[in-house]
XYZ file of C-alpha atoms in Angstrom:
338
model
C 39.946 -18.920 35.820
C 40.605 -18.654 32.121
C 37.490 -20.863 31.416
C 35.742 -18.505 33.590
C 37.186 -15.435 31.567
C 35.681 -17.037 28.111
C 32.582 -18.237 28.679
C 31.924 -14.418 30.476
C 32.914 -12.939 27.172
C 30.655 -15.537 25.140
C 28.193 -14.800 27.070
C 28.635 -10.676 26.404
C 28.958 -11.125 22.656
C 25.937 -13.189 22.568
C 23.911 -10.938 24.343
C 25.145 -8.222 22.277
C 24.097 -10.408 19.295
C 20.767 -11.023 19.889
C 20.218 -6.972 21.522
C 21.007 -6.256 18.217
C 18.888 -8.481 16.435
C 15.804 -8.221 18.977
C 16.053 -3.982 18.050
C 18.056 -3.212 15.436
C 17.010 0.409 15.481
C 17.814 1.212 18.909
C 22.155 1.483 17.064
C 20.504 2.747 13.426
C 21.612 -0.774 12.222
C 18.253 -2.173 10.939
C 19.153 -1.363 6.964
C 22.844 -2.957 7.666
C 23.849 -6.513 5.779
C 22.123 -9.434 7.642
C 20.735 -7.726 9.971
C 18.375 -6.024 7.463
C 17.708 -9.836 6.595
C 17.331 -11.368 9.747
C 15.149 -8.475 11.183
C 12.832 -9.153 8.254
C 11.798 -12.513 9.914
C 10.954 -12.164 13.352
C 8.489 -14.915 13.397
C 11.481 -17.204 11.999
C 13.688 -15.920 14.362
C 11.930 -16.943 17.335
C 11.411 -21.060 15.787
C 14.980 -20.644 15.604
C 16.041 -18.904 19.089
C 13.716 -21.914 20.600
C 15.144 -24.681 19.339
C 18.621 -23.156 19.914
C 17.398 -22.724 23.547
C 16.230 -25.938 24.346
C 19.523 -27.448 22.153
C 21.787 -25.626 24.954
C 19.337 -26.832 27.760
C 19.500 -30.500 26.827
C 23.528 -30.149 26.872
C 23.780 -27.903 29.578
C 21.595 -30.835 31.856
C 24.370 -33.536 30.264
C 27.666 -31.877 30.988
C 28.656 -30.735 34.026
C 31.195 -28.669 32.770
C 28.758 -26.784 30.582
C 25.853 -26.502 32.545
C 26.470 -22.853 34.126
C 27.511 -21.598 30.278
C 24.449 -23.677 28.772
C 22.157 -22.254 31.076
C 23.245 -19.022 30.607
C 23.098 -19.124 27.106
C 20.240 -20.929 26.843
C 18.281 -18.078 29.152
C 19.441 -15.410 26.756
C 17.914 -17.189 23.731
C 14.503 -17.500 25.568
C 14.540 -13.646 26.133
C 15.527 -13.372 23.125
C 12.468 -14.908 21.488
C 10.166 -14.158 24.439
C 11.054 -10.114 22.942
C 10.245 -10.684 19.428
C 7.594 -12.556 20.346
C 6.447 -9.328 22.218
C 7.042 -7.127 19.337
C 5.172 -9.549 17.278
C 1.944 -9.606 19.373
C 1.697 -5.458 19.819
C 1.919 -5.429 15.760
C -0.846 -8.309 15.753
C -1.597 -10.839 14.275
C -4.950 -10.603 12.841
C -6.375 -12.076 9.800
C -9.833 -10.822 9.181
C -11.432 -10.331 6.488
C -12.480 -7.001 5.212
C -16.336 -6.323 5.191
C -17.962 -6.530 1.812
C -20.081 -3.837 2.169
C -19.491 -0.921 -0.236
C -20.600 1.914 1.695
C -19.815 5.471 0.637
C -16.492 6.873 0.905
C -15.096 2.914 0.999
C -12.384 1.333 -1.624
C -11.083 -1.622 -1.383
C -7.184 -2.438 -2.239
C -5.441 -5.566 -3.787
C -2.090 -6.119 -3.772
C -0.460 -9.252 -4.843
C 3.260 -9.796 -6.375
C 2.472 -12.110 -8.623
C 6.103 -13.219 -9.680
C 5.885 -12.416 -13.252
C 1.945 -13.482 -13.537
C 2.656 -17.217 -12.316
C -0.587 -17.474 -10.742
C -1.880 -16.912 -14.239
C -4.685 -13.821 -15.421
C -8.186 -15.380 -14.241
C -6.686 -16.400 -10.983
C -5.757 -12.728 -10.480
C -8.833 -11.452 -11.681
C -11.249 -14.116 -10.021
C -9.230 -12.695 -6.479
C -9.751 -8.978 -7.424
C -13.755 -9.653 -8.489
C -14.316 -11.808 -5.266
C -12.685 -8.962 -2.825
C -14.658 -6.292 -4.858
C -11.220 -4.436 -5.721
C -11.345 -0.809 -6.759
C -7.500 -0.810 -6.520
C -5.032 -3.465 -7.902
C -1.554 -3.193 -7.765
C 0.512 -6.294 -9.760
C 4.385 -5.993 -8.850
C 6.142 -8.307 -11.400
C 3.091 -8.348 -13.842
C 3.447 -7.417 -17.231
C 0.776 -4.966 -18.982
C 0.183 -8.123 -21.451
C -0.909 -10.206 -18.135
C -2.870 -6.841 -16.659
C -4.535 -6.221 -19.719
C -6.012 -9.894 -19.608
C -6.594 -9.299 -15.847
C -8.683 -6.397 -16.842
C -10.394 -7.656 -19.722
C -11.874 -10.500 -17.332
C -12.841 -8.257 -14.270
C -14.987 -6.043 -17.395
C -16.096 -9.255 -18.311
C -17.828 -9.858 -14.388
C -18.711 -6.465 -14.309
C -16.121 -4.259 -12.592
C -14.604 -2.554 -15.174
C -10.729 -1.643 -14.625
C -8.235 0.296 -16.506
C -4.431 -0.822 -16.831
C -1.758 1.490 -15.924
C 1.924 -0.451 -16.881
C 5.547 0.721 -16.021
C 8.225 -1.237 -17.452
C 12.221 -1.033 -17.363
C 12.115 -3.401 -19.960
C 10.105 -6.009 -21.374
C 12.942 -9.277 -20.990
C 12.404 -9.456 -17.243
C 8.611 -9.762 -15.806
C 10.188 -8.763 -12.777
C 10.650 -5.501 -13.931
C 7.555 -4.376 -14.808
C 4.826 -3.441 -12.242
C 1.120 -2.560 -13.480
C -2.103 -1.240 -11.720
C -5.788 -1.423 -12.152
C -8.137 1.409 -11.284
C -11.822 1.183 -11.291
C -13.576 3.164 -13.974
C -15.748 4.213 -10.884
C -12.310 6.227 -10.139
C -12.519 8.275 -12.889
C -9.915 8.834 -15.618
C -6.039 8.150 -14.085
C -2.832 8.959 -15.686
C 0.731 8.014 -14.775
C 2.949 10.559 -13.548
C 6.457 10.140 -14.629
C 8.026 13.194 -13.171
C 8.367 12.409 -10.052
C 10.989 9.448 -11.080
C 10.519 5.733 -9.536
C 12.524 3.176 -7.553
C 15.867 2.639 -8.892
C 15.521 -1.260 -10.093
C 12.109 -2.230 -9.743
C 9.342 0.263 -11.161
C 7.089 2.214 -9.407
C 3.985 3.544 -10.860
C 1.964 7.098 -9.488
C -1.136 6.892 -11.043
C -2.544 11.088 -10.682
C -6.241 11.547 -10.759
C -7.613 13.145 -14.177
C -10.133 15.808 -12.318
C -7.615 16.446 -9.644
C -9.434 15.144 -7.145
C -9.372 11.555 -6.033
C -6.504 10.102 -4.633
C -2.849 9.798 -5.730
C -2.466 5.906 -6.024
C 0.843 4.528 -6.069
C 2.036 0.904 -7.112
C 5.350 0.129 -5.660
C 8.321 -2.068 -6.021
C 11.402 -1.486 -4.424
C 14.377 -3.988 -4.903
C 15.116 -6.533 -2.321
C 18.053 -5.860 0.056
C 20.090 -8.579 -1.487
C 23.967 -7.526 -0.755
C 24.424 -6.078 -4.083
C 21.624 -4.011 -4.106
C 21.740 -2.365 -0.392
C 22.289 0.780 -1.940
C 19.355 0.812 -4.078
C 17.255 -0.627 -1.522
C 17.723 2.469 1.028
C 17.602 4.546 -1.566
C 14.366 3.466 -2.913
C 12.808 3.486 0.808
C 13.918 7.027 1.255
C 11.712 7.725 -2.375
C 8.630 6.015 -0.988
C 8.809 8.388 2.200
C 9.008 11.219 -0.332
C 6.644 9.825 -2.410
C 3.888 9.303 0.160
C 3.474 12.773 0.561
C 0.320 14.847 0.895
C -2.984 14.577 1.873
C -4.694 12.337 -0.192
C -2.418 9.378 -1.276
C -2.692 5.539 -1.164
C 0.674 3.314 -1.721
C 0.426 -0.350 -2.390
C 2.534 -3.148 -3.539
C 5.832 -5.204 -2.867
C 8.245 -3.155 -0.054
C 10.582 -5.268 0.338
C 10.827 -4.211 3.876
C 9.018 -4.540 6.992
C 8.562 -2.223 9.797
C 11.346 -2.507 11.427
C 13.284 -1.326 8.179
C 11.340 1.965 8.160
C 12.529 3.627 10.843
C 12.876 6.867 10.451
C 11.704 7.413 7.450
C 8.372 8.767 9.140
C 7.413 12.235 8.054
C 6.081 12.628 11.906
C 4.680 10.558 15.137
C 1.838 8.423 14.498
C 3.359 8.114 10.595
C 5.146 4.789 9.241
C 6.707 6.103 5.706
C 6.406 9.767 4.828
C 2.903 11.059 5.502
C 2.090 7.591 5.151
C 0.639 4.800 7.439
C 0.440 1.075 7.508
C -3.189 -0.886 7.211
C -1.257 -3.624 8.723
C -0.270 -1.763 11.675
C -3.872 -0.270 12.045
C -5.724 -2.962 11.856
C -3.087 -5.078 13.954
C -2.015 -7.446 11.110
C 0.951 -6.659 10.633
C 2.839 -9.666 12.535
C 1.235 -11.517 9.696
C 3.770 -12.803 6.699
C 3.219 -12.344 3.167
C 6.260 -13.344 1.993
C 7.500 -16.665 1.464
C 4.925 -18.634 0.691
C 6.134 -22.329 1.716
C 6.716 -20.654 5.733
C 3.820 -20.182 7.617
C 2.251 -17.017 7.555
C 3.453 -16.163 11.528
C 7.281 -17.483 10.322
C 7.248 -15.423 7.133
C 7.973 -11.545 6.321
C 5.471 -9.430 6.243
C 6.846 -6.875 3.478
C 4.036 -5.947 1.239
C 1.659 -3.151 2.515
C -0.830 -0.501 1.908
C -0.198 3.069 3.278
C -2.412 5.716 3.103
C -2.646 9.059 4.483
C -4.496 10.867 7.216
C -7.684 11.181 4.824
C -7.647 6.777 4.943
C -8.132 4.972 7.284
C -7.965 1.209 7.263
C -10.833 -0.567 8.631
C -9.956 -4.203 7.669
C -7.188 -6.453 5.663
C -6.497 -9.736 5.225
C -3.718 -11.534 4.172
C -4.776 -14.129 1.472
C -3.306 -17.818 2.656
C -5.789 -19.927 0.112
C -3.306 -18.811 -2.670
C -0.113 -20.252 -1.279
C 0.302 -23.181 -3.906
C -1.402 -20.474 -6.722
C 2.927 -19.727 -8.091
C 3.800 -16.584 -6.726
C 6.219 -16.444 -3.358
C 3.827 -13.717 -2.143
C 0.171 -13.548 -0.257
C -1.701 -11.034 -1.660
C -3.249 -8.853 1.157
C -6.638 -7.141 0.828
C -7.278 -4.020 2.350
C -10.547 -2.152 3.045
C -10.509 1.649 3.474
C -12.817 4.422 4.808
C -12.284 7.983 3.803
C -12.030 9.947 7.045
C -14.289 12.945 8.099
């Protein structure tokens, strides 16, 4: 009776477990400790909830006093991954490429953490020249490595100018640059709307007032000691992306799942804000680490735009993976809407 009594109650918290873990949001959790972590990596997740699955089937079919309890458990875990997997597919997992045409009223966004330049400037630049890149945001690149990024993509004919923000200039990490096409027009950075609290941020306003805000991001990572910072720079990028004619790119630090609520109204991911990903069903695609596969990985860096965007194609870069940086840079292709 008592072994009855237990294995009901390990069964209960387990399923609680993983309820939590499948959907986070559904109890406001998704931005708690580990959960924020484990959410990140749904694609890992479900490797794991497999093997865990078939572990408990193989001892469940060996001992007979197990078998209801490994069965049961074993059942749960399958659900489990069967959900994510689920989730997974309606976010997609897509990988084309962006068309290279350059019709009117198209620009085409870079984004690539390049942890602190690793990757070195011509591989960069060769990246941003070959996608035809009108926008390039560089989290973790210093204005000495975007300058040299620049000076190469004048060199091949796509002139670009270099817009830096730097907490300091010890740590790569905490600088974050981006390069605008002189096609653009002039852009200056706009400093008084403030920035994410570790990392920097860069807004990048238009000189004639009238193309796009662009906005290279970096929030911190929700590493335990920097939760607080971490929530608190998500709740600036929803107030950041606000508007009607913005684009946001760079290192979030946060997938989908984390951003929840900080949607500005339906049909919106982050502020007035949505994600390429999401429209052109890439988004189950992972850009962050490098050594997992792309489907096991976290896909954390995006491009949002608003309503006046939309995303017609993006592709997460996977040639790069052995380039230095932990992150796949992701092109994105956008039309201006009517």
């Amino acid at each position: 009776m008592l072994r009855r009594i237990l294995a009901a109650i390990v069964v209960l918290v387990v399923t609680a477990t993983l309820v939590v873990l499948a959907w986070p949001q559904l109890f406001s959790l998704q931005s708690s400790p580990l959960i924020a972590q484990a959410v990140s990596l749904r694609g890992l997740t479900v490797a794991v909830a497999v093997v865990v699955a078939v572990l408990l089937g193989f001892l469940a079919s060996i001992g007979r006093r197990f078998r209801r309890l490994g069965s049961s458990l074993a059942a749960l875990f399958l659900v489990f991954a069967l959900v994510n997997v689920i989730v997974l597919a309606g976010r997609g997992f897509g990988n084309s490429a962006p068309a290279t045409t350059t019709a009117s009223g198209q620009l085409t966004v870079l984004s690539w953490n390049t942890l602190g330049g690793a990757p070195g400037a011509e591989a960069i630049a060769k990246l941003a020249l070959d996608s035809g890149a009108d926008i390039v945001t560089l989290p973790e690149t210093t204005e000495t490595t975007a300058s040299a990024v620049a000076n190469l993509m004048n060199a091949g004919g796509h002139p670009m100018a270099v817009h830096t923000a730097a907490f300091d200039h010890i740590s790569k990490a905490k600088s974050t640059s981006l390069l605008t096409s002189v096609d653009l027009g002039g852009y200056h950075i706009d400093t008084s709307r403030g920035s994410t609290s570790t990392l920097p941020s860069v807004i990048a306003l238009p000189d004639d007032g009238v193309g796009p805000t662009i906005i290279a991001v970096h929030p911190v990572a929700p590493i335990p000691n920097e939760l607080a910072n971490w929530r608190s720079d998500l709740a600036w990028l929803s107030t950041a992306c606000s508007g009607k004619n913005v684009i946001m790119a760079g290192d979030f630090n946060s997938t989908l799942d984390h951003m929840v609520g900080l949607a500005a109204g339906p049909g919106k991911t982050l502020g007035d804000c949505t994600d390429a990903a999401s429209e052109t069903e890439t988004a189950a695609v992972g850009t962050w680490p490098t050594f997992l596969p792309p489907l096991l990985g976290a896909p954390i860096d995006h491009v949002m735009v608003t309503a006046n965007w939309k995303a017609t194609g993006m592709r997460v870069v996977e040639s790069l993976d052995s380039a230095g940086s932990d992150h796949r840079p992701i092109v994105v292709r956008l039309q201006r809407s009517r």
